[in-house]
mmCIF file of C-alpha atoms in Angstrom:
data_model
loop_
_atom_site.group_PDB
_atom_site.id
_atom_site.type_symbol
_atom_site.label_atom_id
_atom_site.label_comp_id
_atom_site.label_asym_id
_atom_site.label_seq_id
_atom_site.Cartn_x
_atom_site.Cartn_y
_atom_site.Cartn_z
ATOM 1 C CA MET A 1 -45.710 -157.773 32.958
ATOM 2 C CA GLU A 2 -48.202 -157.584 36.131
ATOM 3 C CA ASN A 3 -48.464 -160.539 38.232
ATOM 4 C CA LYS A 4 -52.359 -161.304 37.280
ATOM 5 C CA ILE A 5 -52.545 -165.279 36.737
ATOM 6 C CA GLU A 6 -54.588 -165.882 33.288
ATOM 7 C CA LYS A 7 -57.337 -168.261 33.015
ATOM 8 C CA ILE A 8 -55.550 -169.974 30.210
ATOM 9 C CA THR A 9 -51.925 -169.831 29.416
ATOM 10 C CA PRO A 10 -49.733 -172.117 26.892
ATOM 11 C CA ASN A 11 -46.918 -173.817 28.579
ATOM 12 C CA LEU A 12 -44.339 -174.673 26.095
ATOM 13 C CA TRP A 13 -41.581 -177.529 27.770
ATOM 14 C CA PHE A 14 -38.269 -177.061 26.220
ATOM 15 C CA ASP A 15 -35.048 -179.304 27.210
ATOM 16 C CA MET A 16 -32.841 -176.464 28.712
ATOM 17 C CA GLN A 17 -33.128 -173.588 26.292
ATOM 18 C CA ALA A 18 -36.302 -171.948 27.192
ATOM 19 C CA GLU A 19 -34.507 -168.437 28.273
ATOM 20 C CA GLU A 20 -32.871 -168.661 24.827
ATOM 21 C CA ALA A 21 -36.304 -169.441 23.017
ATOM 22 C CA VAL A 22 -38.072 -166.707 24.909
ATOM 23 C CA ASN A 23 -35.684 -164.147 24.092
ATOM 24 C CA PHE A 24 -35.617 -165.218 20.323
ATOM 25 C CA TYR A 25 -39.549 -164.968 20.283
ATOM 26 C CA VAL A 26 -39.701 -161.526 22.038
ATOM 27 C CA SER A 27 -37.348 -160.190 19.631
ATOM 28 C CA ILE A 28 -39.363 -161.130 16.582
ATOM 29 C CA PHE A 29 -42.915 -160.115 17.762
ATOM 30 C CA ASN A 30 -44.000 -156.470 18.965
ATOM 31 C CA ASN A 31 -45.939 -155.771 21.825
ATOM 32 C CA SER A 32 -43.679 -158.507 23.456
ATOM 33 C CA LYS A 33 -42.159 -158.800 26.939
ATOM 34 C CA ILE A 34 -40.624 -161.139 29.709
ATOM 35 C CA GLY A 35 -42.240 -161.159 32.856
ATOM 36 C CA ARG A 36 -41.613 -163.317 36.199
ATOM 37 C CA ILE A 37 -38.698 -165.800 36.012
ATOM 38 C CA THR A 38 -38.668 -168.687 38.771
ATOM 39 C CA ARG A 39 -35.565 -170.630 39.321
ATOM 40 C CA TYR A 40 -34.860 -174.288 40.321
ATOM 41 C CA GLY A 41 -33.968 -174.645 43.849
ATOM 42 C CA LYS A 42 -31.332 -177.027 45.605
ATOM 43 C CA GLU A 43 -33.800 -180.021 46.151
ATOM 44 C CA THR A 44 -33.981 -180.233 42.205
ATOM 45 C CA TYR A 45 -30.670 -180.984 41.503
ATOM 46 C CA GLU A 46 -30.736 -184.302 44.115
ATOM 47 C CA ILE A 47 -33.908 -185.309 41.783
ATOM 48 C CA ASN A 48 -33.077 -184.555 38.244
ATOM 49 C CA ARG A 49 -29.808 -183.126 38.212
ATOM 50 C CA ILE A 50 -30.518 -179.782 37.264
ATOM 51 C CA PRO A 51 -28.281 -177.021 39.060
ATOM 52 C CA GLU A 52 -29.897 -174.838 41.879
ATOM 53 C CA GLY A 53 -30.172 -171.156 39.901
ATOM 54 C CA THR A 54 -31.065 -172.726 36.969
ATOM 55 C CA VAL A 55 -34.134 -170.919 35.143
ATOM 56 C CA MET A 56 -37.233 -173.076 35.806
ATOM 57 C CA THR A 57 -39.704 -171.198 34.139
ATOM 58 C CA LEU A 58 -40.301 -167.669 32.265
ATOM 59 C CA GLU A 59 -43.778 -165.676 31.986
ATOM 60 C CA PHE A 60 -43.891 -163.977 28.777
ATOM 61 C CA GLN A 61 -46.036 -162.367 26.229
ATOM 62 C CA LEU A 62 -46.114 -162.378 22.507
ATOM 63 C CA GLU A 63 -48.310 -159.480 20.901
ATOM 64 C CA GLY A 64 -49.996 -159.736 24.264
ATOM 65 C CA GLN A 65 -50.739 -163.420 24.573
ATOM 66 C CA PRO A 66 -49.375 -164.803 27.646
ATOM 67 C CA PHE A 67 -47.550 -168.098 27.801
ATOM 68 C CA VAL A 68 -44.888 -169.721 30.122
ATOM 69 C CA ALA A 69 -41.534 -171.724 29.117
ATOM 70 C CA LEU A 70 -40.304 -174.313 31.148
ATOM 71 C CA ASN A 71 -36.787 -175.766 31.040
ATOM 72 C CA GLY A 72 -38.124 -179.154 32.222
ATOM 73 C CA GLY A 73 -35.133 -181.497 30.423
ATOM 74 C CA PRO A 74 -35.429 -183.862 27.430
ATOM 75 C CA HIS A 75 -38.380 -185.866 28.510
ATOM 76 C CA PHE A 76 -40.878 -184.295 26.110
ATOM 77 C CA GLN A 77 -40.696 -183.193 22.317
ATOM 78 C CA PHE A 78 -42.808 -180.603 20.150
ATOM 79 C CA ASN A 79 -44.841 -181.947 17.437
ATOM 80 C CA GLU A 80 -47.146 -180.394 14.823
ATOM 81 C CA ALA A 81 -50.267 -181.721 16.849
ATOM 82 C CA ILE A 82 -49.922 -178.092 18.338
ATOM 83 C CA SER A 83 -49.132 -174.949 16.691
ATOM 84 C CA PHE A 84 -49.363 -171.418 16.798
ATOM 85 C CA ILE A 85 -51.067 -169.255 14.034
ATOM 86 C CA VAL A 86 -49.728 -165.879 13.222
ATOM 87 C CA ASN A 87 -52.239 -163.831 11.220
ATOM 88 C CA CYS A 88 -50.638 -161.548 8.746
ATOM 89 C CA GLU A 89 -52.179 -158.660 7.057
ATOM 90 C CA GLY A 90 -50.097 -158.903 3.735
ATOM 91 C CA GLN A 91 -47.209 -160.525 1.955
ATOM 92 C CA GLU A 92 -44.584 -158.411 3.795
ATOM 93 C CA GLU A 93 -45.796 -159.413 7.205
ATOM 94 C CA VAL A 94 -45.887 -163.205 6.129
ATOM 95 C CA ASP A 95 -42.259 -163.000 4.632
ATOM 96 C CA TYR A 96 -41.241 -161.262 7.982
ATOM 97 C CA TYR A 97 -42.337 -163.860 10.194
ATOM 98 C CA TRP A 98 -41.536 -166.761 7.887
ATOM 99 C CA GLU A 99 -37.696 -165.511 7.557
ATOM 100 C CA ASN A 100 -37.489 -164.908 11.232
ATOM 101 C CA LEU A 101 -39.277 -168.134 12.710
ATOM 102 C CA SER A 102 -37.765 -170.733 10.079
ATOM 103 C CA GLU A 103 -34.219 -169.725 10.690
ATOM 104 C CA GLY A 104 -32.514 -172.787 11.976
ATOM 105 C CA GLY A 105 -35.561 -174.741 11.650
ATOM 106 C CA ASP A 106 -36.414 -178.234 10.001
ATOM 107 C CA GLU A 107 -37.138 -177.182 6.288
ATOM 108 C CA LYS A 108 -38.740 -180.755 5.592
ATOM 109 C CA ALA A 109 -41.594 -179.402 8.089
ATOM 110 C CA GLN A 110 -42.285 -176.364 5.850
ATOM 111 C CA VAL A 111 -45.726 -177.113 3.937
ATOM 112 C CA CYS A 112 -48.832 -174.880 3.608
ATOM 113 C CA GLY A 113 -47.894 -171.898 5.494
ATOM 114 C CA TRP A 114 -46.709 -174.137 8.581
ATOM 115 C CA LEU A 115 -43.052 -174.109 9.477
ATOM 116 C CA LYS A 116 -41.102 -175.633 12.526
ATOM 117 C CA ASP A 117 -38.525 -173.185 14.239
ATOM 118 C CA LYS A 118 -35.246 -174.177 15.839
ATOM 119 C CA TYR A 119 -36.571 -175.308 19.032
ATOM 120 C CA GLY A 120 -39.091 -177.417 17.443
ATOM 121 C CA VAL A 121 -42.219 -175.397 17.917
ATOM 122 C CA SER A 122 -44.592 -175.176 15.024
ATOM 123 C CA TRP A 123 -46.310 -172.194 13.444
ATOM 124 C CA GLN A 124 -48.909 -171.273 10.919
ATOM 125 C CA ILE A 125 -47.861 -167.901 9.031
ATOM 126 C CA VAL A 126 -51.166 -167.027 7.242
ATOM 127 C CA PRO A 127 -52.639 -164.041 5.479
ATOM 128 C CA THR A 128 -55.762 -163.037 6.707
ATOM 129 C CA ILE A 129 -57.012 -162.729 3.168
ATOM 130 C CA LEU A 130 -56.986 -166.513 3.157
ATOM 131 C CA TYR A 131 -59.934 -167.096 5.326
ATOM 132 C CA GLU A 132 -62.162 -164.863 3.522
ATOM 133 C CA MET A 133 -60.912 -166.567 0.049
ATOM 134 C CA ILE A 134 -61.545 -170.388 1.437
ATOM 135 C CA SER A 135 -64.707 -169.651 3.200
ATOM 136 C CA GLY A 136 -66.363 -167.506 0.374
ATOM 137 C CA PRO A 137 -69.691 -168.362 -1.143
ATOM 138 C CA ASP A 138 -68.023 -169.618 -4.470
ATOM 139 C CA PRO A 139 -66.972 -173.237 -3.945
ATOM 140 C CA GLU A 140 -65.024 -173.057 -7.470
ATOM 141 C CA LYS A 141 -63.070 -170.058 -5.960
ATOM 142 C CA SER A 142 -62.309 -171.585 -2.575
ATOM 143 C CA GLY A 143 -61.047 -174.891 -4.224
ATOM 144 C CA ARG A 144 -58.636 -173.202 -6.891
ATOM 145 C CA VAL A 145 -57.378 -171.303 -3.446
ATOM 146 C CA MET A 146 -56.796 -174.702 -1.787
ATOM 147 C CA ASN A 147 -55.005 -175.977 -4.492
ATOM 148 C CA ALA A 148 -52.712 -173.304 -5.032
ATOM 149 C CA MET A 149 -51.987 -173.414 -1.028
ATOM 150 C CA LEU A 150 -51.410 -177.121 -0.749
ATOM 151 C CA LYS A 151 -48.453 -176.370 -3.551
ATOM 152 C CA MET A 152 -46.679 -173.632 -1.588
ATOM 153 C CA LYS A 153 -44.309 -173.671 1.635
ATOM 154 C CA LYS A 154 -44.498 -170.284 2.442
ATOM 155 C CA MET A 155 -47.856 -168.449 1.542
ATOM 156 C CA ASP A 156 -47.975 -166.263 -1.458
ATOM 157 C CA VAL A 157 -50.471 -163.961 -1.340
ATOM 158 C CA LYS A 158 -50.444 -162.819 -5.046
ATOM 159 C CA THR A 159 -50.689 -166.480 -6.164
ATOM 160 C CA LEU A 160 -53.543 -166.963 -3.714
ATOM 161 C CA ARG A 161 -55.559 -164.168 -5.342
ATOM 162 C CA GLN A 162 -54.550 -165.192 -8.928
ATOM 163 C CA ALA A 163 -56.127 -168.752 -8.231
ATOM 164 C CA TYR A 164 -59.058 -166.974 -6.408
ATOM 165 C CA GLU A 165 -59.691 -164.651 -9.477
ATOM 166 C CA GLY A 166 -59.443 -167.807 -11.847
#
């Protein structure tokens, strides 16, 4: 990864699992890689007891989208106010991302294509055809799709199409 600094880069604050989480994400998404890694120095131990040499930040890309992961300690937790949408071309892709990202995650947080992974990060696994169906010119068809989607955990393309067609 080049050392270009992006204008806007999402920063993910982890307790102390940033490296583990980044390796997990990079293993799931194509066109992904880990870049620059910074480490805490000795002064950090004196302030917050993080040992010298511990990974502080990792720059990484998922499908070309830059991110930074930080080992910042237990002060902050992820919540559903921020999520990452994974646009999928069909059911096979929906299934792949759902199965991989939901592994070890919070099953109670699975609704309408949303899931929370084992690190607490929220993802939306969305078939791209959904956008066409819910924004189409026929409000009756769009309404049926919305009603079907609201009953789902993982999106089911076949069921959404059936709802759209009536």
